[in-house]
C-alpha cells in the first residue's frame, strides 16, 4: 500500500500541542516518540530511524527547529514536516534550502496534520506504479515527472543541468507544466498542488513561484497574469 504506519518523532515543546499530535498520530496507528528539545530530537532520529519527523521551529535552548532540520539533513533523508507559528518563519521554511518536506502553520487542525503526514509518508515510500514516466518539454526546461526532476538544457551538445527543487516547488512546476498555456488563479494552484484540505494563504503560491523563477531563471517562461495568477508558456 505504501502508507503503512511507522515511528514518528515529534519535536515540540508545547505539551498541549505535543499531546494533540500524539493522540491523532496514534489513532492512525503510528508509534510516536515525543521530545521537547532539539538535541533530544536529533538523538531520537538517530536512534529510532523514524518514518517522519514533525519539528517545531520555536524550541527552547540554543537549537531552534531550523538548526535541527539542517543537522538532520546532514545525515538523513527522513521526511521533515515543520510546524511554524509566524509569517517570517514560513518565508524561511519555503524559501531556504533546509530540506524540509512540508510545513503546517499554527494553529492547525489535527485532522489536517494527520492528512499531511499520510501524504508525506505515501510520497516518501516512492512513486506508485501508475506514476507517469513522461517528460514535459518546455523548450529550455524539461520537467521529468517520473524522476521528479527539472533540467535546464545547456548550449547545443552540452549536458542538461538538473536543478534542485524542494518538493512543493517541483509539484508546482509539474502542475503548471501539465496545464501549460492556461492562466491559473492562486486558488486553483493551491487546490491543485497543495490539495483542498490546505488552509495556507495564497502568498504561499507567490513564494514558490518566486523560488522557481530564481532557480530556473529566464529558461522558465512563467508569466504573472494580472488579476488572475500565473501562466506557464
Ligand atoms: Ca514552540
mmCIF file with all atom_site columns, C-alpha atoms and ligand atoms in Angstrom:
data_model
loop_
_atom_site.group_PDB
_atom_site.id
_atom_site.type_symbol
_atom_site.label_atom_id
_atom_site.label_alt_id
_atom_site.label_comp_id
_atom_site.label_asym_id
_atom_site.label_entity_id
_atom_site.label_seq_id
_atom_site.pdbx_PDB_ins_code
_atom_site.Cartn_x
_atom_site.Cartn_y
_atom_site.Cartn_z
_atom_site.occupancy
_atom_site.B_iso_or_equiv
_atom_site.pdbx_formal_charge
_atom_site.auth_seq_id
_atom_site.auth_comp_id
_atom_site.auth_asym_id
_atom_site.auth_atom_id
_atom_site.pdbx_PDB_model_num
ATOM   1   C  CA  . UNK A 1 1   ? 0.000  0.000  0.000   1.00 0.00 ? 1   UNK A CA  1
ATOM   2   C  CA  . UNK A 1 2   ? 2.768  2.414  0.759   1.00 0.00 ? 2   UNK A CA  1
ATOM   3   C  CA  . UNK A 1 3   ? 1.406  4.425  3.648   1.00 0.00 ? 3   UNK A CA  1
ATOM   4   C  CA  . UNK A 1 4   ? 1.785  1.933  6.432   1.00 0.00 ? 4   UNK A CA  1
ATOM   5   C  CA  . UNK A 1 5   ? 2.081  3.445  9.899   1.00 0.00 ? 5   UNK A CA  1
ATOM   6   C  CA  . UNK A 1 6   ? 5.526  3.744  11.405  1.00 0.00 ? 6   UNK A CA  1
ATOM   7   C  CA  . UNK A 1 7   ? 7.552  5.548  14.015  1.00 0.00 ? 7   UNK A CA  1
ATOM   8   C  CA  . UNK A 1 8   ? 7.249  9.327  14.054  1.00 0.00 ? 8   UNK A CA  1
ATOM   9   C  CA  . UNK A 1 9   ? 9.486  11.620 16.090  1.00 0.00 ? 9   UNK A CA  1
ATOM   10  C  CA  . UNK A 1 10  ? 7.738  14.782 17.274  1.00 0.00 ? 10  UNK A CA  1
ATOM   11  C  CA  . UNK A 1 11  ? 9.903  17.679 18.494  1.00 0.00 ? 11  UNK A CA  1
ATOM   12  C  CA  . UNK A 1 12  ? 7.571  20.165 20.151  1.00 0.00 ? 12  UNK A CA  1
ATOM   13  C  CA  . UNK A 1 13  ? 7.986  21.973 23.465  1.00 0.00 ? 13  UNK A CA  1
ATOM   14  C  CA  . UNK A 1 14  ? 4.339  22.952 23.929  1.00 0.00 ? 14  UNK A CA  1
ATOM   15  C  CA  . UNK A 1 15  ? 2.876  19.978 25.824  1.00 0.00 ? 15  UNK A CA  1
ATOM   16  C  CA  . UNK A 1 16  ? -0.689 20.691 24.708  1.00 0.00 ? 16  UNK A CA  1
ATOM   17  C  CA  . UNK A 1 17  ? 0.231  20.638 21.052  1.00 0.00 ? 17  UNK A CA  1
ATOM   18  C  CA  . UNK A 1 18  ? 2.502  17.640 21.526  1.00 0.00 ? 18  UNK A CA  1
ATOM   19  C  CA  . UNK A 1 19  ? -0.317 15.711 23.227  1.00 0.00 ? 19  UNK A CA  1
ATOM   20  C  CA  . UNK A 1 20  ? -2.755 16.548 20.492  1.00 0.00 ? 20  UNK A CA  1
ATOM   21  C  CA  . UNK A 1 21  ? -0.363 15.446 17.751  1.00 0.00 ? 21  UNK A CA  1
ATOM   22  C  CA  . UNK A 1 22  ? 0.423  12.308 19.700  1.00 0.00 ? 22  UNK A CA  1
ATOM   23  C  CA  . UNK A 1 23  ? -3.231 11.432 20.034  1.00 0.00 ? 23  UNK A CA  1
ATOM   24  C  CA  . UNK A 1 24  ? -4.031 11.841 16.353  1.00 0.00 ? 24  UNK A CA  1
ATOM   25  C  CA  . UNK A 1 25  ? -0.983 10.006 15.094  1.00 0.00 ? 25  UNK A CA  1
ATOM   26  C  CA  . UNK A 1 26  ? -1.565 7.086  17.435  1.00 0.00 ? 26  UNK A CA  1
ATOM   27  C  CA  . UNK A 1 27  ? -5.118 6.912  16.233  1.00 0.00 ? 27  UNK A CA  1
ATOM   28  C  CA  . UNK A 1 28  ? -3.680 6.279  12.764  1.00 0.00 ? 28  UNK A CA  1
ATOM   29  C  CA  . UNK A 1 29  ? -1.529 3.504  14.149  1.00 0.00 ? 29  UNK A CA  1
ATOM   30  C  CA  . UNK A 1 30  ? 1.786  5.311  14.363  1.00 0.00 ? 30  UNK A CA  1
ATOM   31  C  CA  . UNK A 1 31  ? 4.302  4.895  17.141  1.00 0.00 ? 31  UNK A CA  1
ATOM   32  C  CA  . UNK A 1 32  ? 5.072  8.364  18.459  1.00 0.00 ? 32  UNK A CA  1
ATOM   33  C  CA  . UNK A 1 33  ? 8.260  9.490  20.192  1.00 0.00 ? 33  UNK A CA  1
ATOM   34  C  CA  . UNK A 1 34  ? 7.770  12.975 21.640  1.00 0.00 ? 34  UNK A CA  1
ATOM   35  C  CA  . UNK A 1 35  ? 10.648 15.154 22.781  1.00 0.00 ? 35  UNK A CA  1
ATOM   36  C  CA  . UNK A 1 36  ? 10.770 18.842 23.646  1.00 0.00 ? 36  UNK A CA  1
ATOM   37  C  CA  . UNK A 1 37  ? 14.330 19.853 22.787  1.00 0.00 ? 37  UNK A CA  1
ATOM   38  C  CA  . UNK A 1 38  ? 16.336 19.975 19.583  1.00 0.00 ? 38  UNK A CA  1
ATOM   39  C  CA  . UNK A 1 39  ? 19.175 17.793 20.782  1.00 0.00 ? 39  UNK A CA  1
ATOM   40  C  CA  . UNK A 1 40  ? 16.762 15.169 22.095  1.00 0.00 ? 40  UNK A CA  1
ATOM   41  C  CA  . UNK A 1 41  ? 15.126 15.262 18.665  1.00 0.00 ? 41  UNK A CA  1
ATOM   42  C  CA  . UNK A 1 42  ? 18.435 14.610 16.898  1.00 0.00 ? 42  UNK A CA  1
ATOM   43  C  CA  . UNK A 1 43  ? 19.167 11.754 19.281  1.00 0.00 ? 43  UNK A CA  1
ATOM   44  C  CA  . UNK A 1 44  ? 15.726 10.244 18.706  1.00 0.00 ? 44  UNK A CA  1
ATOM   45  C  CA  . UNK A 1 45  ? 16.093 10.469 14.930  1.00 0.00 ? 45  UNK A CA  1
ATOM   46  C  CA  . UNK A 1 46  ? 19.407 8.682  15.054  1.00 0.00 ? 46  UNK A CA  1
ATOM   47  C  CA  . UNK A 1 47  ? 18.198 6.038  17.487  1.00 0.00 ? 47  UNK A CA  1
ATOM   48  C  CA  . UNK A 1 48  ? 14.705 5.368  16.126  1.00 0.00 ? 48  UNK A CA  1
ATOM   49  C  CA  . UNK A 1 49  ? 15.208 5.861  12.371  1.00 0.00 ? 49  UNK A CA  1
ATOM   50  C  CA  . UNK A 1 50  ? 11.658 7.197  12.090  1.00 0.00 ? 50  UNK A CA  1
ATOM   51  C  CA  . UNK A 1 51  ? 9.451  7.360  9.015   1.00 0.00 ? 51  UNK A CA  1
ATOM   52  C  CA  . UNK A 1 52  ? 8.859  11.050 9.612   1.00 0.00 ? 52  UNK A CA  1
ATOM   53  C  CA  . UNK A 1 53  ? 9.918  13.912 11.878  1.00 0.00 ? 53  UNK A CA  1
ATOM   54  C  CA  . UNK A 1 54  ? 7.488  16.621 12.964  1.00 0.00 ? 54  UNK A CA  1
ATOM   55  C  CA  . UNK A 1 55  ? 9.559  19.574 14.034  1.00 0.00 ? 55  UNK A CA  1
ATOM   56  C  CA  . UNK A 1 56  ? 8.505  22.772 15.772  1.00 0.00 ? 56  UNK A CA  1
ATOM   57  C  CA  . UNK A 1 57  ? 10.595 25.802 14.821  1.00 0.00 ? 57  UNK A CA  1
ATOM   58  C  CA  . UNK A 1 58  ? 10.408 27.705 18.103  1.00 0.00 ? 58  UNK A CA  1
ATOM   59  C  CA  . UNK A 1 59  ? 12.230 25.450 20.550  1.00 0.00 ? 59  UNK A CA  1
ATOM   60  C  CA  . UNK A 1 60  ? 13.817 26.426 23.858  1.00 0.00 ? 60  UNK A CA  1
ATOM   61  C  CA  . UNK A 1 61  ? 17.552 26.141 24.249  1.00 0.00 ? 61  UNK A CA  1
ATOM   62  C  CA  . UNK A 1 62  ? 20.223 27.024 21.766  1.00 0.00 ? 62  UNK A CA  1
ATOM   63  C  CA  . UNK A 1 63  ? 18.941 24.993 18.830  1.00 0.00 ? 63  UNK A CA  1
ATOM   64  C  CA  . UNK A 1 64  ? 15.789 26.044 17.002  1.00 0.00 ? 64  UNK A CA  1
ATOM   65  C  CA  . UNK A 1 65  ? 13.885 23.910 14.522  1.00 0.00 ? 65  UNK A CA  1
ATOM   66  C  CA  . UNK A 1 66  ? 15.804 25.333 11.561  1.00 0.00 ? 66  UNK A CA  1
ATOM   67  C  CA  . UNK A 1 67  ? 19.076 24.200 13.039  1.00 0.00 ? 67  UNK A CA  1
ATOM   68  C  CA  . UNK A 1 68  ? 17.666 20.787 13.946  1.00 0.00 ? 68  UNK A CA  1
ATOM   69  C  CA  . UNK A 1 69  ? 16.430 20.352 10.373  1.00 0.00 ? 69  UNK A CA  1
ATOM   70  C  CA  . UNK A 1 70  ? 19.822 21.296 8.960   1.00 0.00 ? 70  UNK A CA  1
ATOM   71  C  CA  . UNK A 1 71  ? 21.545 18.774 11.182  1.00 0.00 ? 71  UNK A CA  1
ATOM   72  C  CA  . UNK A 1 72  ? 19.070 16.021 10.353  1.00 0.00 ? 72  UNK A CA  1
ATOM   73  C  CA  . UNK A 1 73  ? 19.674 16.678 6.672   1.00 0.00 ? 73  UNK A CA  1
ATOM   74  C  CA  . UNK A 1 74  ? 23.411 16.367 7.125   1.00 0.00 ? 74  UNK A CA  1
ATOM   75  C  CA  . UNK A 1 75  ? 22.963 12.649 7.586   1.00 0.00 ? 75  UNK A CA  1
ATOM   76  C  CA  . UNK A 1 76  ? 19.413 11.620 6.719   1.00 0.00 ? 76  UNK A CA  1
ATOM   77  C  CA  . UNK A 1 77  ? 16.705 11.936 4.067   1.00 0.00 ? 77  UNK A CA  1
ATOM   78  C  CA  . UNK A 1 78  ? 13.902 11.257 6.568   1.00 0.00 ? 78  UNK A CA  1
ATOM   79  C  CA  . UNK A 1 79  ? 10.900 13.434 5.675   1.00 0.00 ? 79  UNK A CA  1
ATOM   80  C  CA  . UNK A 1 80  ? 10.550 16.518 7.892   1.00 0.00 ? 80  UNK A CA  1
ATOM   81  C  CA  . UNK A 1 81  ? 7.292  18.367 8.496   1.00 0.00 ? 81  UNK A CA  1
ATOM   82  C  CA  . UNK A 1 82  ? 7.867  21.749 10.138  1.00 0.00 ? 82  UNK A CA  1
ATOM   83  C  CA  . UNK A 1 83  ? 5.434  23.491 12.483  1.00 0.00 ? 83  UNK A CA  1
ATOM   84  C  CA  . UNK A 1 84  ? 5.559  27.246 12.064  1.00 0.00 ? 84  UNK A CA  1
ATOM   85  C  CA  . UNK A 1 85  ? 3.974  29.951 14.155  1.00 0.00 ? 85  UNK A CA  1
ATOM   86  C  CA  . UNK A 1 86  ? 4.904  33.176 12.400  1.00 0.00 ? 86  UNK A CA  1
ATOM   87  C  CA  . UNK A 1 87  ? 4.990  34.616 8.908   1.00 0.00 ? 87  UNK A CA  1
ATOM   88  C  CA  . UNK A 1 88  ? 8.721  35.166 8.862   1.00 0.00 ? 88  UNK A CA  1
ATOM   89  C  CA  . UNK A 1 89  ? 9.198  31.520 9.764   1.00 0.00 ? 89  UNK A CA  1
ATOM   90  C  CA  . UNK A 1 90  ? 7.047  30.443 6.836   1.00 0.00 ? 90  UNK A CA  1
ATOM   91  C  CA  . UNK A 1 91  ? 9.162  32.512 4.473   1.00 0.00 ? 91  UNK A CA  1
ATOM   92  C  CA  . UNK A 1 92  ? 12.285 30.850 5.770   1.00 0.00 ? 92  UNK A CA  1
ATOM   93  C  CA  . UNK A 1 93  ? 10.825 27.364 5.565   1.00 0.00 ? 93  UNK A CA  1
ATOM   94  C  CA  . UNK A 1 94  ? 9.663  27.693 1.984   1.00 0.00 ? 94  UNK A CA  1
ATOM   95  C  CA  . UNK A 1 95  ? 12.430 29.966 0.799   1.00 0.00 ? 95  UNK A CA  1
ATOM   96  C  CA  . UNK A 1 96  ? 15.544 28.350 2.160   1.00 0.00 ? 96  UNK A CA  1
ATOM   97  C  CA  . UNK A 1 97  ? 17.189 25.105 1.340   1.00 0.00 ? 97  UNK A CA  1
ATOM   98  C  CA  . UNK A 1 98  ? 16.547 23.493 4.675   1.00 0.00 ? 98  UNK A CA  1
ATOM   99  C  CA  . UNK A 1 99  ? 15.348 20.313 3.155   1.00 0.00 ? 99  UNK A CA  1
ATOM   100 C  CA  . UNK A 1 100 ? 12.018 20.332 4.978   1.00 0.00 ? 100 UNK A CA  1
ATOM   101 C  CA  . UNK A 1 101 ? 9.365  18.447 3.040   1.00 0.00 ? 101 UNK A CA  1
ATOM   102 C  CA  . UNK A 1 102 ? 6.356  20.395 4.115   1.00 0.00 ? 102 UNK A CA  1
ATOM   103 C  CA  . UNK A 1 103 ? 5.075  22.702 6.814   1.00 0.00 ? 103 UNK A CA  1
ATOM   104 C  CA  . UNK A 1 104 ? 1.916  23.388 8.766   1.00 0.00 ? 104 UNK A CA  1
ATOM   105 C  CA  . UNK A 1 105 ? 1.062  26.752 10.272  1.00 0.00 ? 105 UNK A CA  1
ATOM   106 C  CA  . UNK A 1 106 ? -0.100 27.044 13.857  1.00 0.00 ? 106 UNK A CA  1
ATOM   107 C  CA  . UNK A 1 107 ? -2.855 26.939 14.835  1.00 0.00 ? 107 UNK A CA  1
ATOM   108 C  CA  . UNK A 1 108 ? -3.599 23.885 12.702  1.00 0.00 ? 108 UNK A CA  1
ATOM   109 C  CA  . UNK A 1 109 ? -6.371 21.359 12.790  1.00 0.00 ? 109 UNK A CA  1
ATOM   110 C  CA  . UNK A 1 110 ? -5.075 17.968 13.927  1.00 0.00 ? 110 UNK A CA  1
ATOM   111 C  CA  . UNK A 1 111 ? -7.030 16.367 11.128  1.00 0.00 ? 111 UNK A CA  1
ATOM   112 C  CA  . UNK A 1 112 ? -5.167 18.448 8.580   1.00 0.00 ? 112 UNK A CA  1
ATOM   113 C  CA  . UNK A 1 113 ? -1.877 17.499 10.173  1.00 0.00 ? 113 UNK A CA  1
ATOM   114 C  CA  . UNK A 1 114 ? -2.790 13.809 10.089  1.00 0.00 ? 114 UNK A CA  1
ATOM   115 C  CA  . UNK A 1 115 ? -3.721 14.083 6.405   1.00 0.00 ? 115 UNK A CA  1
ATOM   116 C  CA  . UNK A 1 116 ? -0.451 15.822 5.666   1.00 0.00 ? 116 UNK A CA  1
ATOM   117 C  CA  . UNK A 1 117 ? 1.501  13.135 7.487   1.00 0.00 ? 117 UNK A CA  1
ATOM   118 C  CA  . UNK A 1 118 ? -0.218 10.471 5.423   1.00 0.00 ? 118 UNK A CA  1
ATOM   119 C  CA  . UNK A 1 119 ? 0.599  12.279 2.183   1.00 0.00 ? 119 UNK A CA  1
ATOM   120 C  CA  . UNK A 1 120 ? 4.263  12.745 3.076   1.00 0.00 ? 120 UNK A CA  1
ATOM   121 C  CA  . UNK A 1 121 ? 4.708  9.114  4.032   1.00 0.00 ? 121 UNK A CA  1
ATOM   122 C  CA  . UNK A 1 122 ? 2.995  7.988  0.854   1.00 0.00 ? 122 UNK A CA  1
ATOM   123 C  CA  . UNK A 1 123 ? 5.282  10.226 -1.197  1.00 0.00 ? 123 UNK A CA  1
ATOM   124 C  CA  . UNK A 1 124 ? 8.389  9.122  0.662   1.00 0.00 ? 124 UNK A CA  1
ATOM   125 C  CA  . UNK A 1 125 ? 7.558  5.495  0.006   1.00 0.00 ? 125 UNK A CA  1
ATOM   126 C  CA  . UNK A 1 126 ? 8.282  6.100  -3.624  1.00 0.00 ? 126 UNK A CA  1
ATOM   127 C  CA  . UNK A 1 127 ? 6.138  6.654  -6.648  1.00 0.00 ? 127 UNK A CA  1
ATOM   128 C  CA  . UNK A 1 128 ? 3.191  4.326  -7.104  1.00 0.00 ? 128 UNK A CA  1
ATOM   129 C  CA  . UNK A 1 129 ? 3.237  2.025  -10.118 1.00 0.00 ? 129 UNK A CA  1
ATOM   130 C  CA  . UNK A 1 130 ? 0.929  4.346  -12.005 1.00 0.00 ? 130 UNK A CA  1
ATOM   131 C  CA  . UNK A 1 131 ? 3.291  7.331  -11.936 1.00 0.00 ? 131 UNK A CA  1
ATOM   132 C  CA  . UNK A 1 132 ? 3.625  8.910  -15.342 1.00 0.00 ? 132 UNK A CA  1
ATOM   133 C  CA  . UNK A 1 133 ? 7.069  8.452  -16.764 1.00 0.00 ? 133 UNK A CA  1
ATOM   134 C  CA  . UNK A 1 134 ? 6.648  11.394 -19.081 1.00 0.00 ? 134 UNK A CA  1
ATOM   135 C  CA  . UNK A 1 135 ? 8.917  14.296 -19.638 1.00 0.00 ? 135 UNK A CA  1
ATOM   136 C  CA  . UNK A 1 136 ? 7.258  17.625 -20.373 1.00 0.00 ? 136 UNK A CA  1
ATOM   137 C  CA  . UNK A 1 137 ? 9.427  19.611 -22.742 1.00 0.00 ? 137 UNK A CA  1
ATOM   138 C  CA  . UNK A 1 138 ? 9.087  23.332 -22.102 1.00 0.00 ? 138 UNK A CA  1
ATOM   139 C  CA  . UNK A 1 139 ? 11.798 24.368 -24.501 1.00 0.00 ? 139 UNK A CA  1
ATOM   140 C  CA  . UNK A 1 140 ? 14.771 25.317 -22.388 1.00 0.00 ? 140 UNK A CA  1
ATOM   141 C  CA  . UNK A 1 141 ? 13.374 23.459 -19.372 1.00 0.00 ? 141 UNK A CA  1
ATOM   142 C  CA  . UNK A 1 142 ? 12.462 19.787 -19.138 1.00 0.00 ? 142 UNK A CA  1
ATOM   143 C  CA  . UNK A 1 143 ? 10.161 18.579 -16.394 1.00 0.00 ? 143 UNK A CA  1
ATOM   144 C  CA  . UNK A 1 144 ? 10.670 14.884 -15.774 1.00 0.00 ? 144 UNK A CA  1
ATOM   145 C  CA  . UNK A 1 145 ? 7.549  13.735 -13.944 1.00 0.00 ? 145 UNK A CA  1
ATOM   146 C  CA  . UNK A 1 146 ? 8.827  10.198 -13.470 1.00 0.00 ? 146 UNK A CA  1
ATOM   147 C  CA  . UNK A 1 147 ? 12.167 11.138 -11.952 1.00 0.00 ? 147 UNK A CA  1
ATOM   148 C  CA  . UNK A 1 148 ? 10.732 14.290 -10.333 1.00 0.00 ? 148 UNK A CA  1
ATOM   149 C  CA  . UNK A 1 149 ? 13.499 16.327 -11.842 1.00 0.00 ? 149 UNK A CA  1
ATOM   150 C  CA  . UNK A 1 150 ? 13.723 19.693 -13.589 1.00 0.00 ? 150 UNK A CA  1
ATOM   151 C  CA  . UNK A 1 151 ? 16.527 20.169 -16.089 1.00 0.00 ? 151 UNK A CA  1
ATOM   152 C  CA  . UNK A 1 152 ? 17.766 23.160 -17.986 1.00 0.00 ? 152 UNK A CA  1
ATOM   153 C  CA  . UNK A 1 153 ? 19.119 22.229 -21.366 1.00 0.00 ? 153 UNK A CA  1
ATOM   154 C  CA  . UNK A 1 154 ? 22.583 23.552 -21.971 1.00 0.00 ? 154 UNK A CA  1
ATOM   155 C  CA  . UNK A 1 155 ? 24.009 25.057 -25.125 1.00 0.00 ? 155 UNK A CA  1
ATOM   156 C  CA  . UNK A 1 156 ? 23.913 22.727 -28.116 1.00 0.00 ? 156 UNK A CA  1
ATOM   157 C  CA  . UNK A 1 157 ? 25.579 19.469 -27.234 1.00 0.00 ? 157 UNK A CA  1
ATOM   158 C  CA  . UNK A 1 158 ? 26.035 20.302 -23.543 1.00 0.00 ? 158 UNK A CA  1
ATOM   159 C  CA  . UNK A 1 159 ? 24.507 18.111 -20.823 1.00 0.00 ? 159 UNK A CA  1
ATOM   160 C  CA  . UNK A 1 160 ? 21.229 19.318 -19.362 1.00 0.00 ? 160 UNK A CA  1
ATOM   161 C  CA  . UNK A 1 161 ? 21.658 20.654 -15.829 1.00 0.00 ? 161 UNK A CA  1
ATOM   162 C  CA  . UNK A 1 162 ? 19.485 19.222 -13.087 1.00 0.00 ? 162 UNK A CA  1
ATOM   163 C  CA  . UNK A 1 163 ? 18.064 21.988 -10.887 1.00 0.00 ? 163 UNK A CA  1
ATOM   164 C  CA  . UNK A 1 164 ? 17.486 21.096 -7.245  1.00 0.00 ? 164 UNK A CA  1
ATOM   165 C  CA  . UNK A 1 165 ? 13.903 21.894 -6.294  1.00 0.00 ? 165 UNK A CA  1
ATOM   166 C  CA  . UNK A 1 166 ? 12.102 21.428 -2.990  1.00 0.00 ? 166 UNK A CA  1
ATOM   167 C  CA  . UNK A 1 167 ? 9.175  19.003 -3.022  1.00 0.00 ? 167 UNK A CA  1
ATOM   168 C  CA  . UNK A 1 168 ? 6.476  21.628 -3.333  1.00 0.00 ? 168 UNK A CA  1
ATOM   169 C  CA  . UNK A 1 169 ? 8.422  23.620 -5.863  1.00 0.00 ? 169 UNK A CA  1
ATOM   170 C  CA  . UNK A 1 170 ? 8.579  20.582 -8.105  1.00 0.00 ? 170 UNK A CA  1
ATOM   171 C  CA  . UNK A 1 171 ? 4.891  19.838 -7.522  1.00 0.00 ? 171 UNK A CA  1
ATOM   172 C  CA  . UNK A 1 172 ? 4.015  23.396 -8.542  1.00 0.00 ? 172 UNK A CA  1
ATOM   173 C  CA  . UNK A 1 173 ? 6.209  23.249 -11.634 1.00 0.00 ? 173 UNK A CA  1
ATOM   174 C  CA  . UNK A 1 174 ? 4.702  19.897 -12.636 1.00 0.00 ? 174 UNK A CA  1
ATOM   175 C  CA  . UNK A 1 175 ? 1.188  21.233 -12.191 1.00 0.00 ? 175 UNK A CA  1
ATOM   176 C  CA  . UNK A 1 176 ? 1.939  24.322 -14.277 1.00 0.00 ? 176 UNK A CA  1
ATOM   177 C  CA  . UNK A 1 177 ? 3.591  22.152 -16.927 1.00 0.00 ? 177 UNK A CA  1
ATOM   178 C  CA  . UNK A 1 178 ? 0.546  19.886 -17.155 1.00 0.00 ? 178 UNK A CA  1
ATOM   179 C  CA  . UNK A 1 179 ? -1.606 22.968 -17.598 1.00 0.00 ? 179 UNK A CA  1
ATOM   180 C  CA  . UNK A 1 180 ? 0.723  24.781 -19.912 1.00 0.00 ? 180 UNK A CA  1
ATOM   181 C  CA  . UNK A 1 181 ? -0.748 27.830 -21.634 1.00 0.00 ? 181 UNK A CA  1
ATOM   182 C  CA  . UNK A 1 182 ? -3.600 28.170 -19.141 1.00 0.00 ? 182 UNK A CA  1
ATOM   183 C  CA  . UNK A 1 183 ? -3.865 31.121 -16.773 1.00 0.00 ? 183 UNK A CA  1
ATOM   184 C  CA  . UNK A 1 184 ? -4.338 29.628 -13.309 1.00 0.00 ? 184 UNK A CA  1
ATOM   185 C  CA  . UNK A 1 185 ? -5.506 31.518 -10.257 1.00 0.00 ? 185 UNK A CA  1
ATOM   186 C  CA  . UNK A 1 186 ? -3.616 31.272 -6.996  1.00 0.00 ? 186 UNK A CA  1
ATOM   187 C  CA  . UNK A 1 187 ? -6.554 29.390 -5.516  1.00 0.00 ? 187 UNK A CA  1
ATOM   188 C  CA  . UNK A 1 188 ? -6.504 26.872 -8.364  1.00 0.00 ? 188 UNK A CA  1
ATOM   189 C  CA  . UNK A 1 189 ? -2.815 26.365 -7.807  1.00 0.00 ? 189 UNK A CA  1
ATOM   190 C  CA  . UNK A 1 190 ? -3.316 25.937 -4.068  1.00 0.00 ? 190 UNK A CA  1
ATOM   191 C  CA  . UNK A 1 191 ? -6.045 23.361 -4.664  1.00 0.00 ? 191 UNK A CA  1
ATOM   192 C  CA  . UNK A 1 192 ? -4.127 21.576 -7.390  1.00 0.00 ? 192 UNK A CA  1
ATOM   193 C  CA  . UNK A 1 193 ? -0.733 21.480 -5.730  1.00 0.00 ? 193 UNK A CA  1
ATOM   194 C  CA  . UNK A 1 194 ? -1.348 21.717 -2.014  1.00 0.00 ? 194 UNK A CA  1
ATOM   195 C  CA  . UNK A 1 195 ? -4.720 19.976 -2.038  1.00 0.00 ? 195 UNK A CA  1
ATOM   196 C  CA  . UNK A 1 196 ? -8.185 21.007 -0.985  1.00 0.00 ? 196 UNK A CA  1
ATOM   197 C  CA  . UNK A 1 197 ? -7.544 20.453 2.702   1.00 0.00 ? 197 UNK A CA  1
ATOM   198 C  CA  . UNK A 1 198 ? -4.837 23.093 2.701   1.00 0.00 ? 198 UNK A CA  1
ATOM   199 C  CA  . UNK A 1 199 ? -5.537 26.200 4.746   1.00 0.00 ? 199 UNK A CA  1
ATOM   200 C  CA  . UNK A 1 200 ? -2.476 28.167 3.754   1.00 0.00 ? 200 UNK A CA  1
ATOM   201 C  CA  . UNK A 1 201 ? -2.903 31.539 2.124   1.00 0.00 ? 201 UNK A CA  1
ATOM   202 C  CA  . UNK A 1 202 ? -2.302 32.462 -1.489  1.00 0.00 ? 202 UNK A CA  1
ATOM   203 C  CA  . UNK A 1 203 ? 1.005  34.074 -0.648  1.00 0.00 ? 203 UNK A CA  1
ATOM   204 C  CA  . UNK A 1 204 ? 2.392  30.565 -0.408  1.00 0.00 ? 204 UNK A CA  1
ATOM   205 C  CA  . UNK A 1 205 ? 1.945  30.311 -4.171  1.00 0.00 ? 205 UNK A CA  1
ATOM   206 C  CA  . UNK A 1 206 ? 3.786  33.596 -4.750  1.00 0.00 ? 206 UNK A CA  1
ATOM   207 C  CA  . UNK A 1 207 ? 6.715  32.490 -2.622  1.00 0.00 ? 207 UNK A CA  1
ATOM   208 C  CA  . UNK A 1 208 ? 7.044  29.209 -4.516  1.00 0.00 ? 208 UNK A CA  1
ATOM   209 C  CA  . UNK A 1 209 ? 6.704  30.919 -7.882  1.00 0.00 ? 209 UNK A CA  1
ATOM   210 C  CA  . UNK A 1 210 ? 9.485  33.261 -6.780  1.00 0.00 ? 210 UNK A CA  1
ATOM   211 C  CA  . UNK A 1 211 ? 11.682 30.276 -5.984  1.00 0.00 ? 211 UNK A CA  1
ATOM   212 C  CA  . UNK A 1 212 ? 11.009 28.630 -9.342  1.00 0.00 ? 212 UNK A CA  1
ATOM   213 C  CA  . UNK A 1 213 ? 11.893 31.859 -11.145 1.00 0.00 ? 213 UNK A CA  1
ATOM   214 C  CA  . UNK A 1 214 ? 15.035 32.244 -9.115  1.00 0.00 ? 214 UNK A CA  1
ATOM   215 C  CA  . UNK A 1 215 ? 16.216 28.692 -9.619  1.00 0.00 ? 215 UNK A CA  1
ATOM   216 C  CA  . UNK A 1 216 ? 15.252 28.188 -13.240 1.00 0.00 ? 216 UNK A CA  1
ATOM   217 C  CA  . UNK A 1 217 ? 15.876 31.746 -14.356 1.00 0.00 ? 217 UNK A CA  1
ATOM   218 C  CA  . UNK A 1 218 ? 14.869 33.043 -17.786 1.00 0.00 ? 218 UNK A CA  1
ATOM   219 C  CA  . UNK A 1 219 ? 14.739 29.471 -19.117 1.00 0.00 ? 219 UNK A CA  1
ATOM   220 C  CA  . UNK A 1 220 ? 11.332 29.220 -17.487 1.00 0.00 ? 220 UNK A CA  1
ATOM   221 C  CA  . UNK A 1 221 ? 8.618  31.247 -19.199 1.00 0.00 ? 221 UNK A CA  1
ATOM   222 C  CA  . UNK A 1 222 ? 6.393  31.664 -16.155 1.00 0.00 ? 222 UNK A CA  1
ATOM   223 C  CA  . UNK A 1 223 ? 4.224  34.753 -16.511 1.00 0.00 ? 223 UNK A CA  1
ATOM   224 C  CA  . UNK A 1 224 ? 2.255  36.730 -13.999 1.00 0.00 ? 224 UNK A CA  1
ATOM   225 C  CA  . UNK A 1 225 ? -1.272 37.228 -15.311 1.00 0.00 ? 225 UNK A CA  1
ATOM   226 C  CA  . UNK A 1 226 ? -2.563 40.355 -13.670 1.00 0.00 ? 226 UNK A CA  1
ATOM   227 C  CA  . UNK A 1 227 ? -5.827 39.919 -11.832 1.00 0.00 ? 227 UNK A CA  1
ATOM   228 C  CA  . UNK A 1 228 ? -5.663 36.151 -12.263 1.00 0.00 ? 228 UNK A CA  1
ATOM   229 C  CA  . UNK A 1 229 ? -2.484 34.407 -11.221 1.00 0.00 ? 229 UNK A CA  1
ATOM   230 C  CA  . UNK A 1 230 ? 0.158  32.648 -13.278 1.00 0.00 ? 230 UNK A CA  1
ATOM   231 C  CA  . UNK A 1 231 ? 0.608  31.018 -16.639 1.00 0.00 ? 231 UNK A CA  1
ATOM   232 C  CA  . UNK A 1 232 ? 3.422  28.842 -17.916 1.00 0.00 ? 232 UNK A CA  1
ATOM   233 C  CA  . UNK A 1 233 ? 4.113  29.343 -21.606 1.00 0.00 ? 233 UNK A CA  1
HETATM 234 CA CA1 . LIG B 2 .   ? 7.484  26.038 20.386  1.00 0.00 ? 1   LIG B CA1 1
#
